[in-house]
Short mmCIF file of C-alpha atoms in Angstrom, two decimals:
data_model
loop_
_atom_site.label_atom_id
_atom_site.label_comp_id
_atom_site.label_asym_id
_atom_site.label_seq_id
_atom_site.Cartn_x
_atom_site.Cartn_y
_atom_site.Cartn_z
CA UNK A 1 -5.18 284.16 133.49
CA UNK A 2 -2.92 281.44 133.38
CA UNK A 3 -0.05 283.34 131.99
CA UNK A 4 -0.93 285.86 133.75
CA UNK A 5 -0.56 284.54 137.08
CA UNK A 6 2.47 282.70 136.17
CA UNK A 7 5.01 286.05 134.74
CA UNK A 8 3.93 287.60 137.79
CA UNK A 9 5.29 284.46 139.85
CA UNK A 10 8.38 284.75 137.59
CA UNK A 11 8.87 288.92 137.85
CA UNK A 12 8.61 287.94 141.45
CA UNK A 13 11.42 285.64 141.42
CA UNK A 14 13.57 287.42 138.99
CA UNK A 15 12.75 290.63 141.30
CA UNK A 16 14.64 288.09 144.55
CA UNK A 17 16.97 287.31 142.74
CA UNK A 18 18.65 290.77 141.48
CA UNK A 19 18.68 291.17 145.39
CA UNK A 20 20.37 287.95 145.91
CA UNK A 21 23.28 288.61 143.97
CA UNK A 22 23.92 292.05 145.67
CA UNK A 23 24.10 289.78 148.61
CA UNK A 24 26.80 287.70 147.45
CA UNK A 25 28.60 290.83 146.69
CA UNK A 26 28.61 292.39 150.47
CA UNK A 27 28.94 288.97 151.68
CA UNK A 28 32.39 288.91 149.67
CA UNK A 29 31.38 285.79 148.31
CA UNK A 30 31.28 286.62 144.59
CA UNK A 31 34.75 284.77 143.49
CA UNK A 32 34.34 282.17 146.38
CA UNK A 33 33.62 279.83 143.08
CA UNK A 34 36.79 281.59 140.90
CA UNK A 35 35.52 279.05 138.05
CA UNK A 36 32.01 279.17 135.92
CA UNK A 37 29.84 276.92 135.46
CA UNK A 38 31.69 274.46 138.28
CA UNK A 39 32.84 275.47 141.59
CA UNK A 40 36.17 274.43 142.42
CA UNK A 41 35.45 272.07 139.02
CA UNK A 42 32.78 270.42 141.28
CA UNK A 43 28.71 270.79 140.57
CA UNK A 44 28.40 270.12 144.31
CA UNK A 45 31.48 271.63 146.35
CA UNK A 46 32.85 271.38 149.68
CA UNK A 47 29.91 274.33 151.52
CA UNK A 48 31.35 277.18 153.19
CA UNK A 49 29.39 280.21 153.57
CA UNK A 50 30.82 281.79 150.84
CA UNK A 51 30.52 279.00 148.52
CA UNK A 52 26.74 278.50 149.97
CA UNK A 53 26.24 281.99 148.62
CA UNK A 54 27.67 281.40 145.21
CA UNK A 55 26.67 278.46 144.32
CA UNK A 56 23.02 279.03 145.65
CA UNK A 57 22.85 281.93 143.37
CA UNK A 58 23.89 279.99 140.16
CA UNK A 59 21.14 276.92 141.48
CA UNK A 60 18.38 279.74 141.94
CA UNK A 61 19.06 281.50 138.89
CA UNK A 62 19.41 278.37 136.80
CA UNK A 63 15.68 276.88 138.12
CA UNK A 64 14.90 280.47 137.09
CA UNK A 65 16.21 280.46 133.35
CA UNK A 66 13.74 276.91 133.28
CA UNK A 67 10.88 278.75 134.57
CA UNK A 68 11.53 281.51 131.99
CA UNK A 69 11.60 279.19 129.46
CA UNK A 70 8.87 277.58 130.55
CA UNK A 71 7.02 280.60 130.51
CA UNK A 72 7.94 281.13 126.92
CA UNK A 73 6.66 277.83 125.66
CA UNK A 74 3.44 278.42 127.13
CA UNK A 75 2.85 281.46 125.60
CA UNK A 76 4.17 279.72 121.92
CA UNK A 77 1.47 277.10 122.88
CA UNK A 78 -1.33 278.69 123.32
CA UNK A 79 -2.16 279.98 120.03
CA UNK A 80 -4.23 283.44 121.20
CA UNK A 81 -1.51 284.31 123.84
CA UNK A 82 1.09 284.12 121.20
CA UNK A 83 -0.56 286.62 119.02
CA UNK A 84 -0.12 289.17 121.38
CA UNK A 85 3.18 287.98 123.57
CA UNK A 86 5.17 286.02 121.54
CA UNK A 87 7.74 289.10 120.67
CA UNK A 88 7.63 290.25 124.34
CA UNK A 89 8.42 286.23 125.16
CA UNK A 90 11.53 286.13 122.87
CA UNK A 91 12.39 289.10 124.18
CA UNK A 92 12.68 287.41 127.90
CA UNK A 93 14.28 284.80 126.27
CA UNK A 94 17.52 286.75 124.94
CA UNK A 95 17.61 288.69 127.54
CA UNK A 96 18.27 285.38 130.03
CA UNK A 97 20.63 284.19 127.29
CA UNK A 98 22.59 287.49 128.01
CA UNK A 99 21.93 287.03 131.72
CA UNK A 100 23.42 283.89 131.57
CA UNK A 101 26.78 285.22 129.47
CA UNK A 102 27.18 288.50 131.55
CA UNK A 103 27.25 285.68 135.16
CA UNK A 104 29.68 283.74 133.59
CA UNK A 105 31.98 286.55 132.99
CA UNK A 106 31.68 288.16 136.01
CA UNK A 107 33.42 285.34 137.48
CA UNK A 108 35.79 284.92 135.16
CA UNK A 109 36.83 288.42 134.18
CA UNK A 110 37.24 288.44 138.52
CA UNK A 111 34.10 290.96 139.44
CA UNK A 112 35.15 293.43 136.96
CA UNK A 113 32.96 297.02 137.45
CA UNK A 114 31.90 296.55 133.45
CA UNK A 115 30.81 293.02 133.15
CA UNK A 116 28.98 293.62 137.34
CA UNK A 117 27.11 296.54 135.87
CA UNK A 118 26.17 295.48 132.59
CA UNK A 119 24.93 292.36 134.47
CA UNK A 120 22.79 294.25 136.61
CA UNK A 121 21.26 296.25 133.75
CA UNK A 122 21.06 293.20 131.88
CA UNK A 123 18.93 291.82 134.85
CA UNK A 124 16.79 294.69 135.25
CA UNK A 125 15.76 294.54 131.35
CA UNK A 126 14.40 291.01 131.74
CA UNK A 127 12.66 292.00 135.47
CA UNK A 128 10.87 294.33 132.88
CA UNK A 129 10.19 292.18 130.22
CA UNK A 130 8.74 289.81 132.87
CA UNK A 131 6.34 292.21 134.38
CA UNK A 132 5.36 293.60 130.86
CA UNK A 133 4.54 290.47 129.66
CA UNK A 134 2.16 290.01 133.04
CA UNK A 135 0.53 292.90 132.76
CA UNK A 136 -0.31 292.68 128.96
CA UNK A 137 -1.47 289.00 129.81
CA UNK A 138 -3.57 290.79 132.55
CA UNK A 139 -4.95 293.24 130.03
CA UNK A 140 -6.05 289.62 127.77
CA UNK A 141 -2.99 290.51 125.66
CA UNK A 142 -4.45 293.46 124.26
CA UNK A 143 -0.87 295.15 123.39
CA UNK A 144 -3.37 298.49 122.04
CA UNK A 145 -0.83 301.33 123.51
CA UNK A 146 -0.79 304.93 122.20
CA UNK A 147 2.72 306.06 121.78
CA UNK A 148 2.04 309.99 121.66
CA UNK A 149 0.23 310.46 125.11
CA UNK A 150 0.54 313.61 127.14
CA UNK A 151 3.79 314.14 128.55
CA UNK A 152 5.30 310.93 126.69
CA UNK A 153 8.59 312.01 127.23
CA UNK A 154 8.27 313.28 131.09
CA UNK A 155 7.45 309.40 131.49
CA UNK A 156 10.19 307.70 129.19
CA UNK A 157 12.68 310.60 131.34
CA UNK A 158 11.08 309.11 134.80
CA UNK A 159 12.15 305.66 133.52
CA UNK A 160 15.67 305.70 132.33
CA UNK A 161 16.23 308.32 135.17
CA UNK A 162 15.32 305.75 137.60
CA UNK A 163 17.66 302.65 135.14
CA UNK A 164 20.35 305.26 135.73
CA UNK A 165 20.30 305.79 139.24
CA UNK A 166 20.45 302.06 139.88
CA UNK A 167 23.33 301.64 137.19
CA UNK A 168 25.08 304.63 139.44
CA UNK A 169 24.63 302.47 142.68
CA UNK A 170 25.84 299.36 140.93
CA UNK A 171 28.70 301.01 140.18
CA UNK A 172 29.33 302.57 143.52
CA UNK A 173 28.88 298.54 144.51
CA UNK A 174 31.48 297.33 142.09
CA UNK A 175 33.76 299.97 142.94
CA UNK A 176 33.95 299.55 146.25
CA UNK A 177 32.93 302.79 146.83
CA UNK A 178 29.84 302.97 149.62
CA UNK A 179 32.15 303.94 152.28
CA UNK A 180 34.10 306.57 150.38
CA UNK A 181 32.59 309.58 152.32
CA UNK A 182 31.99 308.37 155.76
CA UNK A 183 29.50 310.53 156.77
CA UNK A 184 25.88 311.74 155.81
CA UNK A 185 24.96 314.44 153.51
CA UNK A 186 28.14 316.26 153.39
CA UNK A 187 31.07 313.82 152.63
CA UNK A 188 34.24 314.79 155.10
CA UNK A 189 32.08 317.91 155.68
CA UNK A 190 32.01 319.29 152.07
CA UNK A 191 28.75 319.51 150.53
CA UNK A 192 30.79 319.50 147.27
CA UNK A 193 33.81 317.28 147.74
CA UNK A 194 36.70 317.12 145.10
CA UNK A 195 35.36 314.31 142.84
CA UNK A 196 38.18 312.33 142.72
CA UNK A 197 38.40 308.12 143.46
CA UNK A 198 35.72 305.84 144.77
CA UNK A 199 34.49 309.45 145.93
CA UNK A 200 33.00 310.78 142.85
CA UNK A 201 30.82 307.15 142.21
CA UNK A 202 29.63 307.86 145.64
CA UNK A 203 29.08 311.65 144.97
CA UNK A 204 27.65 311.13 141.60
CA UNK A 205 25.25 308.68 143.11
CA UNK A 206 23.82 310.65 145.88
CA UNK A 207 23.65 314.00 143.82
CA UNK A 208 21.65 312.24 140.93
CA UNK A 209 19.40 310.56 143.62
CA UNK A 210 17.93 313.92 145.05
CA UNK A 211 17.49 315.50 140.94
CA UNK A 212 15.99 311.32 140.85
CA UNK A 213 13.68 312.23 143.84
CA UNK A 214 12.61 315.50 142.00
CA UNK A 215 11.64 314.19 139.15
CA UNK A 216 9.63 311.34 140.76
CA UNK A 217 7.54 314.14 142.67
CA UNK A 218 7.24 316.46 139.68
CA UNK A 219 5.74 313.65 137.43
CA UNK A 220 3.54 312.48 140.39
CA UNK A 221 1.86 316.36 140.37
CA UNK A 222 2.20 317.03 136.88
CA UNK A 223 -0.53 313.30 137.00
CA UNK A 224 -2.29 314.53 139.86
CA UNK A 225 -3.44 318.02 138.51
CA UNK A 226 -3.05 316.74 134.47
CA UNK A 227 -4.23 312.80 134.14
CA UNK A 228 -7.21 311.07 134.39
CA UNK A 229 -5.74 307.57 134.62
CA UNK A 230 -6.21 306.63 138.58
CA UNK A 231 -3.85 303.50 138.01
CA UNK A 232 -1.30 306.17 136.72
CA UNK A 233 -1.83 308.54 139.79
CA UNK A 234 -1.26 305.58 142.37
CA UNK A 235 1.57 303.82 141.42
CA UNK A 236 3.53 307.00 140.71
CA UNK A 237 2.11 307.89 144.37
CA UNK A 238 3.57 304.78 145.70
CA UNK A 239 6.67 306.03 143.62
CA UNK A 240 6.90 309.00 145.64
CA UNK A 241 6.63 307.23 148.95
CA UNK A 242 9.01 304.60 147.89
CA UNK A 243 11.67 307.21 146.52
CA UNK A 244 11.48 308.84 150.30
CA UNK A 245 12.11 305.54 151.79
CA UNK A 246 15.19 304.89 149.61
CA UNK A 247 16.95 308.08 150.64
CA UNK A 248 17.15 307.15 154.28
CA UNK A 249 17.77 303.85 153.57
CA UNK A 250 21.04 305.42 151.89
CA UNK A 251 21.47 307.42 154.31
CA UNK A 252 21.44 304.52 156.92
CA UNK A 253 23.90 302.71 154.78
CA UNK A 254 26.80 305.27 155.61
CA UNK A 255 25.87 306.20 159.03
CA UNK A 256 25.82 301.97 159.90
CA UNK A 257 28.50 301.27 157.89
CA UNK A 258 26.74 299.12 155.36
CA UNK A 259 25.09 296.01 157.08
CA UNK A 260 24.41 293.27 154.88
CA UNK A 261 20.61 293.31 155.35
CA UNK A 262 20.07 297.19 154.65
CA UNK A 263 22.40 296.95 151.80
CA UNK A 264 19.60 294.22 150.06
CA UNK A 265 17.11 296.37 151.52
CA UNK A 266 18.66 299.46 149.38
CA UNK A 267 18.67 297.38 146.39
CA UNK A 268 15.14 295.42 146.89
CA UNK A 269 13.90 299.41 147.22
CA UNK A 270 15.29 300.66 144.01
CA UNK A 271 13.56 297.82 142.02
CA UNK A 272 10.58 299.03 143.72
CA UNK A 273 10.58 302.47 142.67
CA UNK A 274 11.55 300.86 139.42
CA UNK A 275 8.46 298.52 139.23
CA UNK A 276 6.14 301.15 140.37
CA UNK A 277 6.98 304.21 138.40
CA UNK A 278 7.19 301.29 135.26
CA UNK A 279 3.46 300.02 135.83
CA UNK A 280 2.74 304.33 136.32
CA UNK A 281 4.01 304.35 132.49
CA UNK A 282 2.70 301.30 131.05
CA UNK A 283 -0.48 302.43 132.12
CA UNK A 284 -0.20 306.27 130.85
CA UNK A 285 0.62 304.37 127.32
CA UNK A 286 -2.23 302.44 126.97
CA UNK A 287 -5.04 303.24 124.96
CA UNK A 288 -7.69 303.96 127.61
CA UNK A 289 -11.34 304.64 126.65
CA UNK A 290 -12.33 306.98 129.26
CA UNK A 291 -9.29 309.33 128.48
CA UNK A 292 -9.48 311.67 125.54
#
């Protein structure tokens, strides 16, 4: 229970903080520190907002590597937890090693798309790791999954469809691109615009996110009508709902010319979708008793 209670604290946190770092990027804040680790060669700088962005994202995500690694020593402590989550826990651990690399040059190879997007995926492997972790400790770190289930790779499709449709919107973010068609579904009035520029990663993004919506809805029937698993059914429900929500919130983004807040919101709304059609699959993979 313990451990249990404490990677969900820490999926939590890692889960604030992939929106906090979109937020230094809208705020234009993201080489207000053009030096890593030091700011301006200072661990406490002269505060401007900017800075206060920046350099409160390094603080929060450095209490947040301690935690993680605090996390991981519990689990190498406790002799029965380790059994079961010690490979998931080293796991977290390289994956906030790389976290740590991928900030570091982000700053110092000035923002560029690669090292921003890698850095996002980066992140969202170790939200993952975090919440996998959680849930097996919430399962008494039974790690009994069945990797040939029913429609095993509908699932592991739902997944990476949903990794790349945030890696598309990180690169519309790093490329400066949410403006590039002004308006809201057609893009200068063309359904199909020439996809050339900043307007193909916005084009690219939008056209994957309605084939992303399908898919979400087709693997919440195909569970409906198919699975027996009620966990699987209602976090893939709250998929569906959550997959609706993120469309208008794009959609709100161009219309309003992307405001800070709904521009987090966007991003906090992904990782949901994420996080729910994730628990959807951990679920369908484990060995369940009262499925066949």
């Amino acid at each position: 229970m313990k451990i249990q209670r404490i990677y969900f604290i820490l999926t939590g946190l890692v889960l604030f903080n992939m929106i906090f770092g979109p937020l230094v990027r809208a705020t234009d804040s993201g080489l207000a520190c053009p030096d890593w680790p030091l700011c301006h060669g200072k661990f406490v700088p002269e505060w401007t907002f900017h800075i206060f962005m920046e350099v409160g994202h390094r603080y929060y995500s450095g209490i947040l590597g301690l935690l993680i690694l605090g996390g991981f020593i519990i689990i190498y402590k406790d002799k029965e937890a380790s059994k079961q989550l010690l490979v998931p826990g080293v796991i977290s651990l390289l994956f906030l090693i790389s976290q740590v690399i991928l900030g570091g040059l982000t700053v110092t190879k000035l923002l560029h798309p690669t090292t921003v997007n890698l850095h996002l995926l980066n992140a969202i492997l170790l939200l993952i790791t975090c919440l996998t972790i959680a849930l097996m400790a919430k399962e008494n770190g039974d790690s009994s999954f069945d990797l040939k289930p029913r429609a095993r790779f509908l699932f592991l499709f739902l997944i990476l469809s949903i990794v790349y449709q945030i890696f598309l919107g990180g690169k519309v973010s790093s490329n400066y691109a949410g403006l590039a068609c002004p308006d809201f579904p057609t893009c200068y009035g063309s359904w199909l615009p020439e996809m050339v520029g900043t307007i193909r990663f916005q084009m690219e993004h939008r056209l994957f996110g309605y084939i992303l919506a399908l898919i979400v809805f087709g693997t919440t029937t195909f569970a409906i009508f198919e699975l027996k698993n009620d966990k699987v059914k209602t976090f893939l429900k709250i998929g569906c709902y959550l997959i609706s929500i993120q469309i208008l919130l794009g959609a709100f983004n161009v219309i309003y010319k992307l405001p800070k807040l709904l521009t987090g919101v966007h991003t906090l709304n992904a990782v949901l979708t994420l996080l729910a059609c994730y628990i959807a699959s951990f679920y369908h993979f484990r060995k369940i008793r009262t499925e066949k």
